[in-house]
Amino acid sequence: MAMRVKEVADLVGISVRTLHYYDEIGLLTPEKTTESGYRLYTDDDLEELQQILFFKELGFPLKKIKEIINNPSFDRHKALVLQRKMLLEKRRRLDKMIATIDKTIQHMKGEIQMTNKEKFEGFDFRHNPYEQEARELWGDEAVDKANAKIGSMSKAEQEAMVRAMNSIYKKLAALRHGSPESEEAQAAIKEWYDFLNHNFGNYSLEAFKGLGQMYVDDERFTKNIDQFGEGLAKFMRDAMAVFADQNKK
Amino acid sequence: MAMRVKEVADLVGISVRTLHYYDEIGLLTPEKTTESGYRLYTDDDLEELQQILFFKELGFPLKKIKEIINNPSFDRHKALVLQRKMLLEKRRRLDKMIATIDKTIQHMKGEIQMTNKEKFEGFDFRHNPYEQEARELWGDEAVDKANAKIGSMSKAEQEAMVRAMNSIYKKLAALRHGSPESEEAQAAIKEWYDFLNHNFGNYSLEAFKGLGQMYVDDERFTKNIDQFGEGLAKFMRDAMAVFADQNKK
DNA sequence: GTTGACTCTCATGCCACGTGATACTTTATA
DNA sequence: TATAAAGTATCACGTGGCATGAGAGTCAAC
């Protein structure tokens, strides 16, 4: 049942190299490989690839796509519905371009006049009406909110905040060679969870878990965090996942 | 009346950097500049930019776009008509993708079955039905044909051919400091025209003229030809243009 | 048991810009 | 009329998404 690279490539209409690349960057890693190292794609992998290609068609960068679909709170159904809307929008743009070409042909024959603005209708990509909706569903709203809040604080407030964060970071760094499930680790992580909720508004447990994953995936976070101890980011991700799972049900 | 970079960028929906870049690679050089070096785009420049963007929307690489629109036999009207067809084709692809998304949503709900092939309908780009038409209007058909033919010849045949070509090249090289319109030059060019037609199938006069332009534009040709004498490529281009124009009407 | 199609992992290249940095020019405002 | 703000110029380097080999191993078919 499982398919090999070229078979997938031919079915989908992309290159083998592209599949290799997606594997390399961790965007689409086939579920299995043979002993000799051949990649084997299952039907599930194909569905994920389909998701990826929808995003790609809409102009999302691969890095972003990875973030979105790896997010534990990713909702495939919502995604498809919004993507549908965005594809329809894209089609409207295309219709405009076709209208523009028609006008241009008439204009060439001298049949009509055209303003400069009219000559470029359909090209402008900058304002997609579903951008906001997309940001809400997939954006880094949480991160942006935090950044905005930090930006709006006075210097003194910022320093106080940094001190508070550092103290929690240090506590965690001291524990990072132990188990993420230990009582101390979980207590420190709870402190972290409460701190974030207090300062940056409500994080769901799922979002909290997703944030932990981001600490590892996004090097801006990793760098910052690992200053307090190598491997701290990974440790926090694990501890945050444990915390979320334990407090969920 | 003339516009500056940002004004154009805002009108069209592209970046200033993009305009700089297009200038840098010689794709779109503004007609005028101010004393202080500011680029000034006229309405003609805007129309060329529109052409460029149509090609770009259809996925043509910038280098190819440059070749096409700089070709002296470029026919703007024909181009627009074909581009219109290709845009419609692109819209059909989008419609397929939207249908695919609809099916996928139903499939998720368990309402219908989907084959793997169906999951990717609309993605495959490889065969655009207007590709052939586009190649005929804009492609390097002639070059490809020649290459294919040369590749299929025996070594002896290849050598005979090279000898024949060299003799014509030398004849032309000897004449290259005179006028491209001179009787000798035109006679030699006719020999060249006949030689090409005999060996590589029918060149129209327009195609012949276009080929000459390519000798100058495409450095692979220029290098090869100029081995027989510096400036020979340019001389041949001019002589070929004269030949085409004189024998046309 | 050898061809030929397919696969793997590097390594390097390429295109179409993005992103500063630094310096100069033009327009708006005090 | 001076000064600030906005725009423009030219380097120079960086980046994303692969393409294009090179070299070596794998696998089914005749």
Coordinates of C-alpha atoms (C1' of nucleotides) in Angstrom, one line a residue:
Chain A
M1 CA 0.0 0.0 0.0
A2 CA 2.9 2.3 0.8
M3 CA 4.3 4.4 -2.1
R4 CA 7.8 5.4 -3.0
V5 CA 9.1 8.8 -3.9
K6 CA 8.7 8.7 -7.6
E7 CA 5.2 7.2 -7.4
V8 CA 4.1 10.0 -5.1
A9 CA 5.8 12.6 -7.2
D10 CA 4.1 11.4 -10.4
L11 CA 0.7 11.2 -8.7
V12 CA 0.9 14.7 -7.3
G13 CA 2.9 16.5 -10.0
I14 CA 5.9 17.6 -8.0
S15 CA 9.5 16.5 -8.1
V16 CA 11.3 13.8 -6.2
R17 CA 13.7 16.5 -5.0
T18 CA 10.8 18.4 -3.5
L19 CA 9.8 15.4 -1.4
H20 CA 13.4 14.9 -0.3
Y21 CA 13.5 18.6 0.7
Y22 CA 10.3 18.4 2.6
D23 CA 11.7 15.5 4.5
E24 CA 14.9 17.3 5.1
I25 CA 13.3 20.3 6.7
G26 CA 10.9 18.2 8.7
L27 CA 7.8 19.4 6.9
L28 CA 6.7 16.0 5.6
T29 CA 8.5 13.0 7.0
P30 CA 7.2 9.7 5.6
E31 CA 5.8 7.4 8.2
K32 CA 8.1 4.5 7.3
T33 CA 11.3 3.7 5.6
T34 CA 12.6 0.4 4.3
E35 CA 15.8 -1.2 5.6
S36 CA 17.7 0.2 2.8
G37 CA 16.5 3.7 3.5
Y38 CA 13.8 4.1 0.9
R39 CA 11.0 6.5 2.0
L40 CA 7.5 4.9 2.1
Y41 CA 4.5 7.2 2.0
T42 CA 1.2 6.1 3.5
D43 CA -2.2 7.4 2.7
D44 CA -2.0 9.6 5.8
D45 CA 1.2 11.1 4.5
L46 CA -0.6 11.8 1.3
E47 CA -3.4 13.7 3.1
E48 CA -0.8 15.7 4.9
L49 CA 0.9 16.5 1.7
Q50 CA -2.4 17.6 0.3
Q51 CA -2.8 20.0 3.2
I52 CA 0.7 21.3 2.6
L53 CA 0.0 21.9 -1.0
F54 CA -3.2 23.9 -0.3
F55 CA -1.2 26.2 1.9
K56 CA 1.5 26.5 -0.6
E57 CA -0.9 27.4 -3.4
L58 CA -2.0 30.2 -1.1
G59 CA 1.5 31.5 -0.8
F60 CA 2.4 30.4 2.7
P61 CA 6.1 29.9 3.3
L62 CA 7.1 26.3 4.1
K63 CA 8.3 27.3 7.6
K64 CA 4.9 28.7 8.4
I65 CA 3.1 25.7 7.0
K66 CA 5.2 23.5 9.3
E67 CA 4.3 25.6 12.3
I68 CA 0.7 25.5 11.5
I69 CA 0.2 21.9 10.8
N70 CA 2.4 20.8 13.7
N71 CA 0.5 22.9 16.1
P72 CA -1.4 20.5 18.3
S73 CA -4.5 22.7 18.1
F74 CA -4.5 22.6 14.3
D75 CA -8.1 22.0 13.2
R76 CA -8.1 20.4 9.7
H77 CA -11.8 21.1 9.0
K78 CA -11.6 24.8 9.9
A79 CA -8.5 25.0 7.8
L80 CA -10.1 23.5 4.8
V81 CA -13.1 25.8 5.0
L82 CA -10.9 28.9 5.3
Q83 CA -8.6 27.7 2.5
R84 CA -11.7 27.3 0.3
K85 CA -12.6 30.9 0.9
M86 CA -9.0 32.0 0.1
L87 CA -9.0 30.0 -3.1
L88 CA -12.2 31.7 -4.1
E89 CA -10.6 35.0 -3.4
K90 CA -7.7 34.1 -5.5
R91 CA -10.0 33.2 -8.3
R92 CA -11.6 36.6 -8.1
R93 CA -8.2 38.2 -8.5
L94 CA -7.6 36.0 -11.6
D95 CA -11.0 37.1 -13.0
K96 CA -9.9 40.7 -12.5
M97 CA -6.7 40.1 -14.4
I98 CA -8.6 38.5 -17.2
A99 CA -10.9 41.5 -17.4
T100 CA -7.8 43.7 -17.4
I101 CA -6.3 41.8 -20.3
D102 CA -9.6 42.2 -22.2
K103 CA -9.6 45.9 -21.6
T104 CA -5.9 46.1 -22.6
I105 CA -6.6 44.4 -25.9
Q106 CA -9.4 46.8 -26.6
H107 CA -7.2 49.6 -25.5
M108 CA -4.5 48.5 -28.0
K109 CA -7.0 48.7 -30.8
G110 CA -7.8 52.2 -29.7
E111 CA -11.4 51.3 -28.8
I112 CA -11.2 52.5 -25.2
Q113 CA -9.2 54.5 -22.8
M114 CA -7.5 53.1 -19.7
T115 CA -6.2 54.8 -16.6
N116 CA -2.9 53.6 -15.1
K117 CA -4.8 52.2 -12.2
E118 CA -7.0 50.1 -14.5
K119 CA -3.9 48.6 -16.2
F120 CA -2.9 46.8 -13.0
E121 CA -6.2 45.7 -11.6
G122 CA -5.9 42.1 -10.3
F123 CA -2.2 42.3 -9.7
D124 CA -2.2 43.7 -6.2
F125 CA -1.9 41.0 -3.7
R126 CA -1.4 43.0 -0.6
H127 CA -4.8 43.0 0.9
N128 CA -6.5 39.7 1.1
P129 CA -9.8 40.1 2.9
Y130 CA -9.3 36.8 4.7
E131 CA -5.9 37.8 6.1
Q132 CA -7.3 38.7 9.5
E133 CA -9.3 35.5 9.7
A134 CA -6.2 33.5 8.8
R135 CA -4.2 35.3 11.4
E136 CA -6.7 34.5 14.0
L137 CA -6.8 30.8 13.1
W138 CA -3.1 30.3 12.3
G139 CA -1.2 33.5 13.2
D140 CA 1.2 34.0 16.0
E141 CA -1.4 36.1 17.8
A142 CA -0.2 35.1 21.2
V143 CA 3.4 36.0 20.4
D144 CA 2.3 39.3 18.9
K145 CA 0.1 40.1 21.8
A146 CA 3.0 39.5 24.2
N147 CA 5.4 41.6 22.1
A148 CA 2.9 44.4 21.9
K149 CA 2.4 44.3 25.7
I150 CA 6.1 44.3 26.4
G151 CA 6.5 47.2 24.0
S152 CA 3.9 49.2 25.8
M153 CA 5.4 48.8 29.2
S154 CA 7.6 51.3 31.0
K155 CA 11.3 50.5 31.4
A156 CA 10.9 49.8 35.1
E157 CA 8.0 47.5 34.4
Q158 CA 10.0 45.7 31.8
E159 CA 12.8 45.2 34.1
A160 CA 10.6 43.8 36.9
M161 CA 9.1 41.4 34.4
V162 CA 12.4 40.3 33.1
R163 CA 13.6 39.6 36.7
A164 CA 10.5 37.6 37.4
M165 CA 11.0 35.5 34.2
N166 CA 14.6 35.0 34.9
S167 CA 13.9 33.6 38.3
I168 CA 11.6 31.0 36.9
Y169 CA 14.0 30.2 34.1
K170 CA 16.8 29.7 36.6
K171 CA 14.7 27.4 38.7
L172 CA 13.9 25.3 35.7
A173 CA 17.5 25.3 34.5
A174 CA 18.6 23.8 37.8
L175 CA 16.1 21.0 37.3
R176 CA 16.7 20.4 33.6
H177 CA 18.9 17.2 34.1
G178 CA 16.1 15.5 36.0
S179 CA 12.8 14.3 34.8
P180 CA 10.3 16.7 33.3
E181 CA 7.6 14.8 35.2
S182 CA 9.1 15.3 38.6
E183 CA 7.2 17.2 41.2
E184 CA 9.6 20.1 41.4
A185 CA 9.6 20.5 37.6
Q186 CA 5.9 20.4 37.4
A187 CA 5.6 22.9 40.2
A188 CA 8.0 25.3 38.4
I189 CA 6.1 24.8 35.2
K190 CA 2.8 25.6 36.9
E191 CA 4.5 28.8 38.1
W192 CA 5.4 29.5 34.5
Y193 CA 1.9 28.8 33.3
D194 CA 0.4 31.1 35.9
F195 CA 2.9 33.8 35.2
L196 CA 2.1 33.8 31.5
N197 CA -1.7 33.8 32.1
H198 CA -1.3 36.6 34.5
N199 CA 0.7 38.7 32.2
F200 CA -0.4 37.9 28.8
G201 CA -4.0 36.8 29.1
N202 CA -5.4 33.4 28.8
Y203 CA -3.5 30.5 27.4
S204 CA -5.4 27.3 27.0
L205 CA -3.6 24.1 28.0
E206 CA -3.3 23.2 24.3
A207 CA -1.9 26.6 23.5
F208 CA 0.6 26.2 26.3
K209 CA 1.7 22.9 25.0
G210 CA 2.0 24.4 21.5
L211 CA 4.1 27.2 22.9
G212 CA 6.5 24.7 24.4
Q213 CA 6.9 23.1 21.0
M214 CA 7.7 26.5 19.6
Y215 CA 10.5 26.9 22.1
V216 CA 12.3 24.1 20.3
D217 CA 11.1 24.8 16.7
D218 CA 11.7 28.5 16.7
E219 CA 15.3 29.3 17.1
R220 CA 14.6 32.8 18.4
F221 CA 13.0 31.2 21.4
T222 CA 15.6 28.5 21.7
K223 CA 18.5 30.9 21.8
N224 CA 16.9 33.1 24.4
I225 CA 16.0 30.2 26.6
D226 CA 19.1 28.2 26.3
Q227 CA 21.1 31.1 27.6
F228 CA 20.0 29.9 31.1
G229 CA 21.3 26.4 30.4
E230 CA 21.9 24.2 27.4
G231 CA 18.9 22.0 26.6
L232 CA 16.5 24.1 28.7
A233 CA 14.2 24.7 25.8
K234 CA 13.8 21.0 25.2
F235 CA 13.3 20.4 28.9
M236 CA 10.6 23.0 29.1
R237 CA 8.8 21.7 26.0
D238 CA 8.6 18.3 27.6
A239 CA 7.6 19.6 31.0
M240 CA 5.0 21.8 29.4
A241 CA 3.6 18.9 27.4
V242 CA 3.4 16.8 30.6
F243 CA 1.7 19.6 32.5
A244 CA -0.9 20.2 29.8
D245 CA -1.7 16.5 29.5
Q246 CA -2.0 15.9 33.2
N247 CA -4.2 18.9 33.9
K248 CA -6.4 18.3 30.9
K249 CA -9.0 15.6 31.6
Chain B
M1 CA 3.7 62.9 -16.0
A2 CA 6.6 60.6 -15.2
M3 CA 6.4 58.6 -12.0
R4 CA 9.1 57.7 -9.4
V5 CA 9.7 54.3 -8.0
K6 CA 7.5 54.3 -4.9
E7 CA 4.6 55.8 -6.9
V8 CA 4.9 52.9 -9.4
A9 CA 5.4 50.4 -6.6
D10 CA 2.3 51.5 -4.8
L11 CA 0.2 51.7 -7.9
V12 CA 1.1 48.2 -9.0
G13 CA 1.5 46.4 -5.7
I14 CA 5.2 45.4 -5.9
S15 CA 8.2 46.6 -4.0
V16 CA 10.7 49.3 -4.8
R17 CA 13.4 46.7 -4.6
T18 CA 11.7 44.8 -7.3
L19 CA 11.8 47.8 -9.7
H20 CA 15.4 48.3 -8.8
Y21 CA 16.1 44.7 -9.6
Y22 CA 14.2 44.7 -12.9
D23 CA 16.3 47.7 -13.8
E24 CA 19.5 45.9 -12.7
I25 CA 18.9 42.9 -14.9
G26 CA 17.8 45.0 -17.8
L27 CA 14.3 43.7 -17.8
L28 CA 12.6 47.1 -17.3
T29 CA 14.9 50.1 -17.6
P30 CA 13.0 53.4 -17.1
E31 CA 13.0 55.7 -20.1
K32 CA 14.4 58.6 -18.2
T33 CA 16.3 59.5 -15.1
T34 CA 16.7 62.8 -13.3
E35 CA 20.1 64.5 -13.0
S36 CA 20.4 63.2 -9.5
G37 CA 19.8 59.6 -10.7
Y38 CA 16.1 59.2 -9.8
R39 CA 14.3 56.7 -12.1
L40 CA 11.4 58.2 -14.0
Y41 CA 8.8 55.8 -15.4
T42 CA 6.6 56.9 -18.3
D43 CA 3.3 55.4 -19.4
D44 CA 5.1 53.3 -21.9
D45 CA 7.2 51.8 -19.1
L46 CA 4.1 51.0 -17.2
E47 CA 2.7 49.1 -20.2
E48 CA 5.8 47.1 -20.4
L49 CA 5.6 46.4 -16.7
Q50 CA 2.1 45.2 -17.2
Q51 CA 3.3 42.8 -19.9
I52 CA 6.0 41.6 -17.6
L53 CA 3.6 40.9 -14.8
F54 CA 1.3 39.0 -17.0
F55 CA 4.1 36.7 -17.9
K56 CA 5.2 36.5 -14.3
E57 CA 1.7 35.5 -13.2
L58 CA 1.9 32.6 -15.7
G59 CA 5.2 31.4 -14.1
F60 CA 7.7 32.5 -16.7
P61 CA 11.2 33.2 -15.3
L62 CA 12.4 36.8 -15.7
K63 CA 15.2 35.8 -18.0
K64 CA 12.8 34.2 -20.4
I65 CA 10.5 37.2 -20.2
K66 CA 13.3 39.5 -21.1
E67 CA 14.2 37.4 -24.1
I68 CA 10.6 37.3 -25.3
I69 CA 9.7 41.0 -25.0
N70 CA 13.1 42.1 -26.3
N71 CA 12.7 39.9 -29.4
P72 CA 12.1 42.3 -32.3
S73 CA 9.4 40.1 -33.7
F74 CA 7.4 40.2 -30.4
D75 CA 3.8 40.7 -31.1
R76 CA 2.0 42.3 -28.2
H77 CA -1.5 41.5 -29.5
K78 CA -0.8 37.9 -30.1
A79 CA 0.8 37.7 -26.7
L80 CA -2.2 39.1 -24.9
V81 CA -4.5 36.8 -26.6
L82 CA -2.5 33.7 -25.7
Q83 CA -1.9 35.0 -22.2
R84 CA -5.7 35.3 -21.8
K85 CA -6.1 31.7 -22.8
M86 CA -3.4 30.7 -20.3
L87 CA -5.0 32.7 -17.5
L88 CA -8.3 31.0 -18.2
E89 CA -6.6 27.6 -18.0
K90 CA -5.1 28.7 -14.7
R91 CA -8.6 29.5 -13.5
R92 CA -9.8 26.1 -14.5
R93 CA -7.0 24.6 -12.4
L94 CA -8.2 26.6 -9.4
D95 CA -11.7 25.5 -9.9
K96 CA -10.5 21.9 -9.8
M97 CA -8.7 22.6 -6.6
I98 CA -11.8 24.1 -5.1
A99 CA -13.7 21.1 -6.1
T100 CA -11.0 18.9 -4.5
I101 CA -11.3 20.9 -1.3
D102 CA -15.1 20.4 -1.3
K103 CA -14.7 16.7 -1.8
T104 CA -12.1 16.5 0.9
I105 CA -14.4 18.2 3.4
Q106 CA -17.1 15.7 2.6
H107 CA -14.5 12.9 2.8
M108 CA -13.5 14.0 6.2
K109 CA -17.1 13.8 7.4
G110 CA -17.1 10.3 6.1
E111 CA -19.8 11.1 3.5
I112 CA -17.8 10.0 0.5
Q113 CA -14.8 8.0 -0.6
M114 CA -11.8 9.5 -2.4
T115 CA -9.1 7.9 -4.4
N116 CA -5.5 9.1 -4.0
K117 CA -5.7 10.6 -7.5
E118 CA -8.8 12.6 -6.7
K119 CA -7.0 14.1 -3.6
F120 CA -4.6 15.9 -5.9
E121 CA -6.7 17.1 -8.8
G122 CA -5.9 20.6 -9.7
F123 CA -2.4 20.5 -8.4
D124 CA -0.7 19.1 -11.4
F125 CA 0.8 21.9 -13.4
R126 CA 2.9 19.9 -15.8
H127 CA 0.7 19.8 -18.8
N128 CA -0.7 23.1 -19.8
P129 CA -2.6 22.6 -23.0
Y130 CA -1.3 25.9 -24.3
E131 CA 2.3 25.0 -23.8
Q132 CA 2.8 24.0 -27.4
E133 CA 1.2 27.2 -28.6
A134 CA 3.4 29.2 -26.3
R135 CA 6.5 27.4 -27.5
E136 CA 5.6 28.2 -31.0
L137 CA 5.0 31.8 -30.3
W138 CA 7.8 32.4 -27.8
G139 CA 9.9 29.3 -27.5
D140 CA 13.3 28.4 -28.8
E141 CA 11.9 25.9 -31.2
A142 CA 14.5 26.5 -33.7
V143 CA 17.4 26.1 -31.4
D144 CA 15.9 22.9 -29.9
K145 CA 15.3 21.5 -33.3
A146 CA 18.8 22.1 -34.4
N147 CA 20.2 20.6 -31.2
A148 CA 18.1 17.5 -31.6
K149 CA 19.2 17.1 -35.2
I150 CA 22.8 17.6 -34.4
G151 CA 22.6 15.1 -31.6
S152 CA 21.1 12.5 -33.9
M153 CA 23.8 12.7 -36.5
S154 CA 26.8 10.5 -36.9
K155 CA 30.2 11.8 -36.0
A156 CA 31.2 12.0 -39.7
E157 CA 28.0 13.9 -40.5
Q158 CA 28.7 16.2 -37.7
E159 CA 32.1 16.9 -38.9
A160 CA 31.0 17.5 -42.5
M161 CA 28.4 19.9 -41.1
V162 CA 30.9 21.8 -39.0
R163 CA 33.2 22.2 -42.0
A164 CA 30.4 23.6 -44.1
M165 CA 29.4 26.0 -41.3
N166 CA 33.0 27.1 -40.7
S167 CA 33.5 28.0 -44.3
I168 CA 30.5 30.3 -44.3
Y169 CA 31.5 31.8 -41.0
K170 CA 35.0 32.6 -42.4
K171 CA 33.5 34.1 -45.5
L172 CA 31.4 36.4 -43.3
A173 CA 34.2 37.2 -40.9
A174 CA 36.3 38.5 -43.8
L175 CA 33.5 40.9 -44.7
R176 CA 32.6 42.0 -41.2
H177 CA 34.3 45.4 -41.3
G178 CA 32.3 46.4 -44.4
S179 CA 28.6 47.1 -44.7
P180 CA 26.1 44.4 -43.8
E181 CA 24.1 45.6 -46.8
S182 CA 26.8 45.0 -49.3
E183 CA 26.2 42.6 -52.1
E184 CA 28.9 40.2 -50.9
A185 CA 27.6 40.2 -47.4
Q186 CA 24.0 39.6 -48.5
A187 CA 25.1 36.8 -50.8
A188 CA 27.0 35.1 -47.9
I189 CA 24.0 35.6 -45.7
K190 CA 21.7 34.0 -48.3
E191 CA 24.1 31.1 -48.3
W192 CA 23.7 30.9 -44.5
Y193 CA 19.9 31.1 -44.8
D194 CA 19.8 28.3 -47.4
F195 CA 22.2 26.2 -45.4
L196 CA 20.0 26.5 -42.2
N197 CA 16.8 25.8 -44.1
H198 CA 18.4 22.8 -45.8
N199 CA 19.7 21.3 -42.6
F200 CA 17.2 22.3 -40.0
G201 CA 13.9 22.7 -41.7
N202 CA 12.1 25.8 -42.6
Y203 CA 13.0 29.1 -41.0
S204 CA 10.6 31.9 -41.8
L205 CA 12.3 35.3 -42.5
E206 CA 11.0 36.5 -39.2
A207 CA 12.5 33.6 -37.4
F208 CA 15.8 34.1 -39.2
K209 CA 15.8 37.7 -38.1
G210 CA 15.1 36.6 -34.6
L211 CA 17.9 34.1 -34.7
G212 CA 20.3 36.9 -35.6
Q213 CA 19.2 38.9 -32.6
M214 CA 19.8 35.9 -30.5
Y215 CA 23.4 35.7 -31.7
V216 CA 24.0 38.9 -29.9
D217 CA 21.7 38.4 -26.9
D218 CA 22.6 34.9 -26.0
E219 CA 26.2 34.7 -25.0
R220 CA 26.5 31.0 -25.8
F221 CA 26.0 32.0 -29.4
T222 CA 28.1 35.1 -29.2
K223 CA 31.1 33.3 -27.9
N224 CA 30.9 30.6 -30.5
I225 CA 30.5 32.9 -33.4
D226 CA 33.0 35.5 -32.3
Q227 CA 35.7 32.9 -32.3
F228 CA 35.8 33.5 -36.1
G229 CA 36.4 37.2 -35.6
E230 CA 35.5 39.7 -33.0
G231 CA 32.2 41.5 -33.7
L232 CA 31.0 38.8 -36.1
A233 CA 27.9 38.1 -34.1
K234 CA 26.8 41.7 -34.4
F235 CA 27.6 41.9 -38.0
M236 CA 25.6 38.7 -38.7
R237 CA 22.6 40.1 -36.8
D238 CA 22.6 43.2 -38.8
A239 CA 23.1 41.4 -42.1
M240 CA 20.4 38.9 -41.3
A241 CA 18.0 41.7 -40.4
V242 CA 18.7 43.4 -43.7
F243 CA 18.2 40.1 -45.6
A244 CA 14.9 39.4 -43.9
D245 CA 13.6 42.9 -44.5
Q246 CA 14.6 43.0 -48.1
N247 CA 13.2 39.6 -49.1
K248 CA 10.0 40.1 -47.2
K249 CA 7.6 42.2 -49.1
Chain C
dG1 C1' 23.7 -11.9 -13.7
dT2 C1' 23.6 -7.9 -15.9
dT3 C1' 21.0 -4.2 -17.5
dG4 C1' 18.1 -0.3 -16.5
dA5 C1' 15.0 2.1 -13.6
dC6 C1' 14.9 3.8 -9.2
dT7 C1' 16.8 5.2 -4.7
dC8 C1' 20.0 7.3 -1.3
dT9 C1' 23.1 11.2 0.5
dC10 C1' 26.0 15.0 0.0
dA11 C1' 27.5 19.4 -2.3
dT12 C1' 26.9 23.3 -4.9
dG13 C1' 24.2 26.6 -7.7
dC14 C1' 20.4 29.6 -8.9
dC15 C1' 16.7 32.9 -9.0
dA16 C1' 14.0 36.7 -7.3
dC17 C1' 14.1 39.3 -4.5
dG18 C1' 14.5 40.9 1.2
dT19 C1' 17.1 43.4 4.4
dG20 C1' 20.1 46.6 6.2
dA21 C1' 23.8 50.3 5.9
dT22 C1' 25.1 54.7 4.4
dA23 C1' 24.8 58.7 1.7
dC24 C1' 22.3 62.0 -1.1
dT25 C1' 17.8 64.6 -2.8
dT26 C1' 13.3 66.4 -2.5
dT27 C1' 9.1 67.9 -0.1
dA28 C1' 6.7 69.5 4.0
dT29 C1' 6.6 72.1 8.0
dA30 C1' 8.1 75.5 11.7
Chain D
dT1 C1' 14.8 79.8 5.4
dA2 C1' 16.3 76.1 8.1
dT3 C1' 15.3 71.7 9.5
dA4 C1' 13.0 67.6 9.7
dA5 C1' 10.7 63.9 7.3
dA6 C1' 10.1 61.1 3.4
dG7 C1' 12.0 59.3 -0.6
dT8 C1' 15.8 57.6 -3.5
dA9 C1' 20.5 55.7 -4.8
dT10 C1' 24.0 52.2 -4.5
dC11 C1' 26.5 48.5 -2.6
dA12 C1' 26.7 44.1 0.0
dC13 C1' 25.0 40.2 2.0
dG14 C1' 21.2 36.9 3.2
dT15 C1' 17.3 33.7 2.2
dG16 C1' 13.8 30.4 0.5
dG17 C1' 12.7 26.7 -2.4
dC18 C1' 14.2 24.0 -4.7
dA19 C1' 17.4 22.2 -9.5
dT20 C1' 21.3 19.9 -10.9
dG21 C1' 24.8 16.9 -10.8
dA22 C1' 28.1 13.3 -8.6
dG23 C1' 28.8 8.9 -6.7
dA24 C1' 27.1 4.9 -4.7
dG25 C1' 23.7 1.6 -3.5
dT26 C1' 18.9 -1.2 -4.4
dC27 C1' 15.6 -3.8 -6.9
dA28 C1' 12.8 -6.0 -10.5
dA29 C1' 13.1 -8.0 -15.2
dC30 C1' 14.7 -10.4 -18.8

